[in-house]
Each structure stands twice: as C-alpha cells, then as structure tokens.
CSV table of C-alpha atoms in Angstrom, one decimal:
chain,number,residue,atom,x,y,z
A,1,LYS,CA,7.3,-25.7,-12.4
A,2,THR,CA,10.7,-24.2,-11.8
A,3,ASN,CA,14.2,-25.7,-11.6
A,4,ASP,CA,14.0,-25.4,-7.8
A,5,GLU,CA,12.4,-28.6,-6.4
A,6,LYS,CA,12.0,-27.1,-2.9
A,7,LEU,CA,10.2,-24.1,-4.4
A,8,ASN,CA,8.0,-26.4,-6.5
A,9,ALA,CA,7.1,-28.4,-3.4
A,10,ILE,CA,6.1,-25.3,-1.5
A,11,SER,CA,4.0,-24.0,-4.5
A,12,TYR,CA,2.3,-27.4,-4.8
A,13,SER,CA,1.4,-27.6,-1.1
A,14,GLY,CA,0.2,-24.0,-1.0
A,15,LEU,CA,-2.0,-24.4,-4.0
A,16,ASN,CA,-3.5,-27.6,-2.6
A,17,THR,CA,-4.5,-25.7,0.5
A,18,ILE,CA,-6.3,-23.1,-1.7
A,19,LYS,CA,-7.9,-26.0,-3.7
A,20,ASN,CA,-9.3,-27.5,-0.4
A,21,LEU,CA,-10.5,-24.1,0.8
A,22,LEU,CA,-12.3,-23.6,-2.4
A,23,LYS,CA,-14.1,-26.9,-2.0
A,24,ASN,CA,-15.0,-26.1,1.7
A,25,ARG,CA,-16.0,-22.4,1.3
A,26,THR,CA,-17.2,-22.0,-2.2
A,27,SER,CA,-19.1,-23.8,-5.0
A,28,ILE,CA,-15.9,-24.4,-6.9
A,29,SER,CA,-14.4,-27.9,-6.7
A,30,PRO,CA,-11.0,-28.0,-8.5
A,31,ALA,CA,-10.0,-31.4,-9.7
A,32,ALA,CA,-6.3,-31.1,-8.9
A,33,VAL,CA,-3.2,-28.9,-8.7
A,34,ILE,CA,-0.8,-29.7,-11.5
A,35,GLU,CA,2.7,-28.7,-12.3
A,36,ILE,CA,3.2,-27.2,-15.7
A,37,ASP,CA,6.3,-27.7,-17.8
A,38,LEU,CA,6.3,-24.6,-20.0
A,39,LEU,CA,8.3,-26.3,-22.7
A,40,LYS,CA,6.1,-29.4,-23.0
A,41,ASP,CA,2.7,-28.8,-21.6
A,42,PRO,CA,-0.2,-27.0,-23.3
A,43,LEU,CA,-1.4,-23.9,-21.4
A,44,TYR,CA,-4.7,-23.2,-23.2
A,45,PRO,CA,-6.9,-25.5,-21.0
A,46,LEU,CA,-5.8,-23.7,-17.8
A,47,PRO,CA,-7.7,-20.7,-16.5
A,48,PHE,CA,-5.1,-19.7,-13.9
A,49,LEU,CA,-1.4,-20.2,-13.3
A,50,TYR,CA,0.6,-19.4,-10.2
A,51,TRP,CA,4.2,-18.5,-11.2
A,52,PRO,CA,6.9,-17.8,-8.6
A,53,LEU,CA,9.7,-15.5,-9.8
A,54,PRO,CA,12.9,-16.2,-7.8
A,55,VAL,CA,16.1,-14.3,-7.9
A,56,ASP,CA,17.8,-16.8,-10.2
A,57,LEU,CA,15.1,-16.3,-12.9
A,58,VAL,CA,15.5,-18.4,-16.0
A,59,GLU,CA,15.1,-16.5,-19.3
A,60,LEU,CA,12.5,-17.7,-21.7
A,61,ASP,CA,13.4,-18.6,-25.2
A,62,ILE,CA,11.5,-17.0,-28.0
A,63,LYS,CA,9.2,-20.0,-28.6
A,64,THR,CA,8.2,-20.3,-24.9
A,65,ALA,CA,7.8,-16.5,-24.6
A,66,THR,CA,5.4,-16.6,-27.6
A,67,LYS,CA,3.5,-19.5,-26.0
A,68,VAL,CA,3.0,-17.5,-22.8
A,69,LYS,CA,2.0,-14.3,-24.7
A,70,SER,CA,-0.6,-16.3,-26.6
A,71,TYR,CA,-2.0,-17.8,-23.4
A,72,LEU,CA,-2.4,-14.3,-21.9
A,73,THR,CA,-3.9,-12.9,-25.1
A,74,ASN,CA,-6.5,-15.6,-25.3
A,75,GLY,CA,-8.0,-15.4,-21.8
A,76,GLY,CA,-5.4,-17.0,-19.5
A,77,MET,CA,-4.4,-15.4,-16.2
A,78,ILE,CA,-1.1,-15.5,-14.3
A,79,LEU,CA,-0.3,-14.5,-10.7
A,80,PHE,CA,3.4,-13.7,-10.7
A,81,ASP,CA,4.9,-14.0,-7.2
A,82,VAL,CA,8.3,-12.3,-6.8
A,83,ILE,CA,10.1,-14.1,-4.0
A,84,GLY,CA,13.6,-14.4,-2.5
A,85,PHE,CA,14.6,-10.7,-2.7
A,86,SER,CA,15.4,-8.4,0.2
A,87,ARG,CA,12.2,-7.1,1.8
A,88,GLU,CA,13.2,-3.5,1.3
A,89,ASN,CA,12.0,-1.2,-1.6
A,90,PHE,CA,9.6,-3.6,-3.2
A,91,ASN,CA,9.0,-1.7,-6.3
A,92,LEU,CA,9.6,-2.8,-9.9
A,93,ASP,CA,11.4,0.4,-10.6
A,94,ASN,CA,14.2,-0.6,-8.1
A,95,ASN,CA,17.3,-1.8,-9.9
A,96,LYS,CA,17.3,-5.1,-8.1
A,97,PHE,CA,14.2,-6.1,-10.1
A,98,LYS,CA,15.8,-5.4,-13.5
A,99,SER,CA,15.8,-9.1,-14.3
A,100,ILE,CA,12.1,-9.3,-13.5
A,101,LYS,CA,11.3,-6.3,-15.7
A,102,ASN,CA,13.3,-7.8,-18.6
A,103,PHE,CA,11.4,-11.1,-18.1
A,104,LEU,CA,8.1,-9.3,-18.2
A,105,SER,CA,9.1,-7.4,-21.3
A,106,SER,CA,9.9,-10.6,-23.0
A,107,ILE,CA,6.2,-11.6,-22.7
A,108,GLU,CA,5.1,-8.1,-23.5
A,109,VAL,CA,3.8,-7.3,-20.0
A,110,THR,CA,4.7,-3.7,-19.6
A,111,ASP,CA,1.5,-1.9,-18.4
A,112,LEU,CA,1.3,-2.9,-14.7
A,113,THR,CA,-0.2,-0.4,-12.2
A,114,PRO,CA,-1.2,-0.5,-8.6
A,115,ILE,CA,-4.5,-2.2,-8.0
A,116,SER,CA,-7.4,0.3,-7.5
A,117,LYS,CA,-9.7,0.1,-4.5
A,118,ASP,CA,-12.7,-0.8,-6.7
A,119,HIS,CA,-10.9,-3.6,-8.7
A,120,THR,CA,-13.0,-6.7,-9.0
A,121,LEU,CA,-10.3,-8.7,-7.3
A,122,THR,CA,-11.2,-6.8,-4.1
A,123,LYS,CA,-14.7,-8.3,-4.1
A,124,SER,CA,-14.8,-11.4,-6.2
A,125,PHE,CA,-15.7,-13.5,-3.1
A,126,TYR,CA,-14.4,-11.9,0.1
A,127,LEU,CA,-14.2,-8.1,0.5
A,128,LEU,CA,-10.5,-7.3,0.7
A,129,LYS,CA,-8.5,-4.1,1.2
A,130,LYS,CA,-5.1,-5.8,1.3
A,131,PHE,CA,-3.5,-9.0,-0.2
A,132,PRO,CA,-0.9,-10.4,2.2
A,133,GLY,CA,1.0,-13.7,2.0
A,134,ARG,CA,4.0,-14.7,4.0
A,135,TRP,CA,4.8,-10.9,3.9
A,136,ASP,CA,2.4,-8.0,3.9
A,137,ASN,CA,3.8,-5.8,1.1
A,138,LYS,CA,1.2,-3.3,-0.1
A,139,ASN,CA,2.3,-3.2,-3.8
A,140,LEU,CA,0.0,-5.4,-5.8
A,141,LEU,CA,0.2,-4.6,-9.5
A,142,VAL,CA,-2.3,-5.5,-12.2
A,143,GLU,CA,-2.2,-5.3,-16.0
A,144,ASN,CA,-4.3,-2.6,-17.6
A,145,SER,CA,-3.5,-3.0,-21.3
A,146,SER,CA,-6.0,-4.3,-23.8
A,147,LEU,CA,-8.7,-4.7,-21.2
A,148,GLU,CA,-11.4,-4.0,-23.8
A,149,LEU,CA,-10.3,-7.2,-25.5
A,150,LYS,CA,-10.4,-9.3,-22.3
A,151,ASP,CA,-13.8,-8.5,-21.0
A,152,GLY,CA,-12.2,-5.9,-18.7
A,153,VAL,CA,-10.2,-8.6,-16.8
A,154,SER,CA,-6.5,-8.1,-15.9
A,155,SER,CA,-4.6,-11.2,-17.2
A,156,VAL,CA,-1.6,-10.5,-15.1
A,157,VAL,CA,-1.4,-9.9,-11.3
A,158,LEU,CA,2.1,-9.4,-9.7
A,159,GLY,CA,3.1,-9.0,-6.1
A,160,PHE,CA,5.9,-9.6,-3.7
A,161,ASN,CA,4.2,-11.5,-0.8
A,162,ASP,CA,5.3,-15.1,-1.3
A,163,TRP,CA,1.7,-16.4,-1.1
A,164,ALA,CA,2.4,-20.1,-1.5
A,165,SER,CA,4.6,-20.1,1.6
A,166,ALA,CA,1.7,-18.6,3.6
A,167,TRP,CA,-0.6,-21.3,2.3
A,168,ALA,CA,1.7,-24.3,2.4
A,169,MET,CA,1.1,-27.1,5.0
A,170,ASP,CA,3.2,-30.0,6.3
A,171,LYS,CA,1.9,-33.6,6.4
A,172,ASN,CA,0.1,-32.9,9.7
A,173,ASN,CA,-1.7,-29.9,8.2
A,174,ASN,CA,0.3,-27.4,10.2
A,175,PRO,CA,1.6,-24.2,8.4
A,176,LEU,CA,5.2,-24.6,7.1
A,177,PHE,CA,6.2,-20.9,7.6
A,178,PRO,CA,5.3,-18.1,9.9
A,179,VAL,CA,3.6,-15.0,8.4
A,180,VAL,CA,5.0,-11.5,9.2
A,181,PRO,CA,4.0,-9.2,10.8
A,182,GLY,CA,0.3,-10.1,11.2
A,183,GLY,CA,0.4,-13.7,12.4
A,184,GLU,CA,-2.5,-16.1,11.9
A,185,ARG,CA,-5.0,-13.3,11.1
A,186,GLN,CA,-2.7,-12.4,8.2
A,187,ARG,CA,-2.6,-16.0,7.1
A,188,GLU,CA,-6.4,-16.1,7.0
A,189,ILE,CA,-6.5,-12.9,4.8
A,190,SER,CA,-3.9,-14.6,2.5
A,191,TYR,CA,-6.2,-17.6,2.2
A,192,ARG,CA,-9.0,-15.2,1.2
A,193,PHE,CA,-6.8,-13.6,-1.4
A,194,GLY,CA,-6.1,-17.1,-2.9
A,195,ILE,CA,-9.8,-17.7,-3.1
A,196,ASN,CA,-10.5,-14.3,-4.5
A,197,ILE,CA,-7.9,-14.5,-7.3
A,198,THR,CA,-9.2,-18.0,-8.3
A,199,MET,CA,-12.7,-16.7,-8.4
A,200,TYR,CA,-11.5,-13.7,-10.5
A,201,ALA,CA,-9.7,-16.0,-12.9
A,202,LEU,CA,-12.8,-18.2,-13.4
A,203,THR,CA,-15.6,-15.6,-13.4
A,204,GLY,CA,-14.0,-12.4,-14.6
A,205,ASN,CA,-15.7,-9.1,-14.0
A,206,TYR,CA,-19.2,-10.3,-13.1
A,207,LYS,CA,-18.8,-8.7,-9.6
A,208,SER,CA,-18.2,-5.2,-11.2
A,209,ASP,CA,-21.9,-4.7,-11.8
A,210,GLN,CA,-23.0,-1.1,-10.9
A,211,VAL,CA,-26.3,-2.0,-9.2
A,212,HIS,CA,-24.6,-2.9,-6.0
A,213,PHE,CA,-21.4,-1.0,-6.5
A,214,LYS,CA,-21.9,1.7,-3.8
A,215,SER,CA,-23.1,-0.9,-1.2
A,216,ILE,CA,-20.0,-3.1,-1.9
A,217,LEU,CA,-17.7,-0.1,-1.6
A,218,ASN,CA,-19.2,0.9,1.7
A,219,ARG,CA,-18.8,-2.7,3.0
A,220,LEU,CA,-15.2,-2.8,1.8
A,221,ASN,CA,-14.4,0.5,3.5
A,222,ASN,CA,-15.7,-0.9,6.7
A,223,ALA,CA,-14.0,-4.3,6.4
A,224,LYS,CA,-11.2,-5.1,8.8
C-alpha cells in the first residue's frame, strides 16, 4: 500500500486478476489479495509481495527498513515494479533511478543482475523468454546474494514494466490500460509472468532439477 490511492487501486485490481487466473489455470487457490501497511502489518505470514516503486518514492525509516530486510532474509519474496519514469534508458545505473538505488540500499538489496535464460522463473509454470507488462522492457533483475541460505531462490525481482496496469480490469472485466507494443498477446504473456512469479514464490527452485533440464531449455528456446 502506497500513499497514492489510484496506484493502490490499480495494484489491487491487477493482483486480483492474477489471483483468479491462478484459480482457473493452476492448482493454487489464493484466498485473497490484501493491502499491506508496512508500519502496522506483519510481513512474515506472506510468501509474496508486489511493491510498486513510483517516482515520488517514500523513504523508509530505520525500523521499517529492518522489518523489510528481516522479511527477505527469512524466506519472503518481493517483486519491485518501477513505474512512472520516462521509458528511455531503463537501467538502474541511470541517474534518474538514484532514488530507487538509495531505497534498495536501505534494505541491503545491492546484488541485482539480469535474469539468466535458465532461471527457474522462466519455467516455474509457463515457459517464458520475456516478462512484459504494460511495457515490454527487457531488463528484469534478480537478487543473487546469499542464495545458498535461501534454497537457491532470489528473494528480490525488479523490473520496469508496470505489471499491475497490464493485469488490471474495470468492473466489466475489460482491461483498464493498453499494452505496448505487443497488444493483447503481450497482455497474455504478462498474465503468464504473474502466474510464474507466484509459483516461484510458493515453490522455490523445484523446477530447476537437472533430470529434465535440457528438455526444458529446448522447449524454452522454441517458445514464441
């Protein structure tokens, strides 16, 4: 939950779409989507958080930052979605993302690298080669520090594609926003990413088994 009520409504609607898709397409039946007040609500029962990072990012106080760090250290997972910036030069090294980098440093998230083609997130349910949302920026970053302490699972995933806006529906179940540049096919892939990242948060690295690794890679290379 942010200070922007419109952003909260979009996030809530988008995540409800993914909740319903999980029920319809997988064996997972989430009970609900809930807003989290970082100052008041406990984080430890939650396996997965969607956290939009807008331009007017609010700095965390020391107590809240420690709470978030503890959540990540003890098995929690966060998808950070950087939104509201110009769609040019989407790279954390760009000066326009200085506030984002400072924020990540405050929760000790410093080792983010581009996702590899064999990362479990690419095959946790659907086989995926890209991870679009409302936009189709290719830079998806994952945490690589202390993986040996987290069963090989990245506790932080960060991108720039405004996923909730691609997922969000109006009261008539029509999409609220167009997706660019790939249209409705891109929206379907964005749904699949939402399903994959939820599966990844819940099941970890079970799909990284080496018995079927070559077969999975071949299928992924042929996926469209």
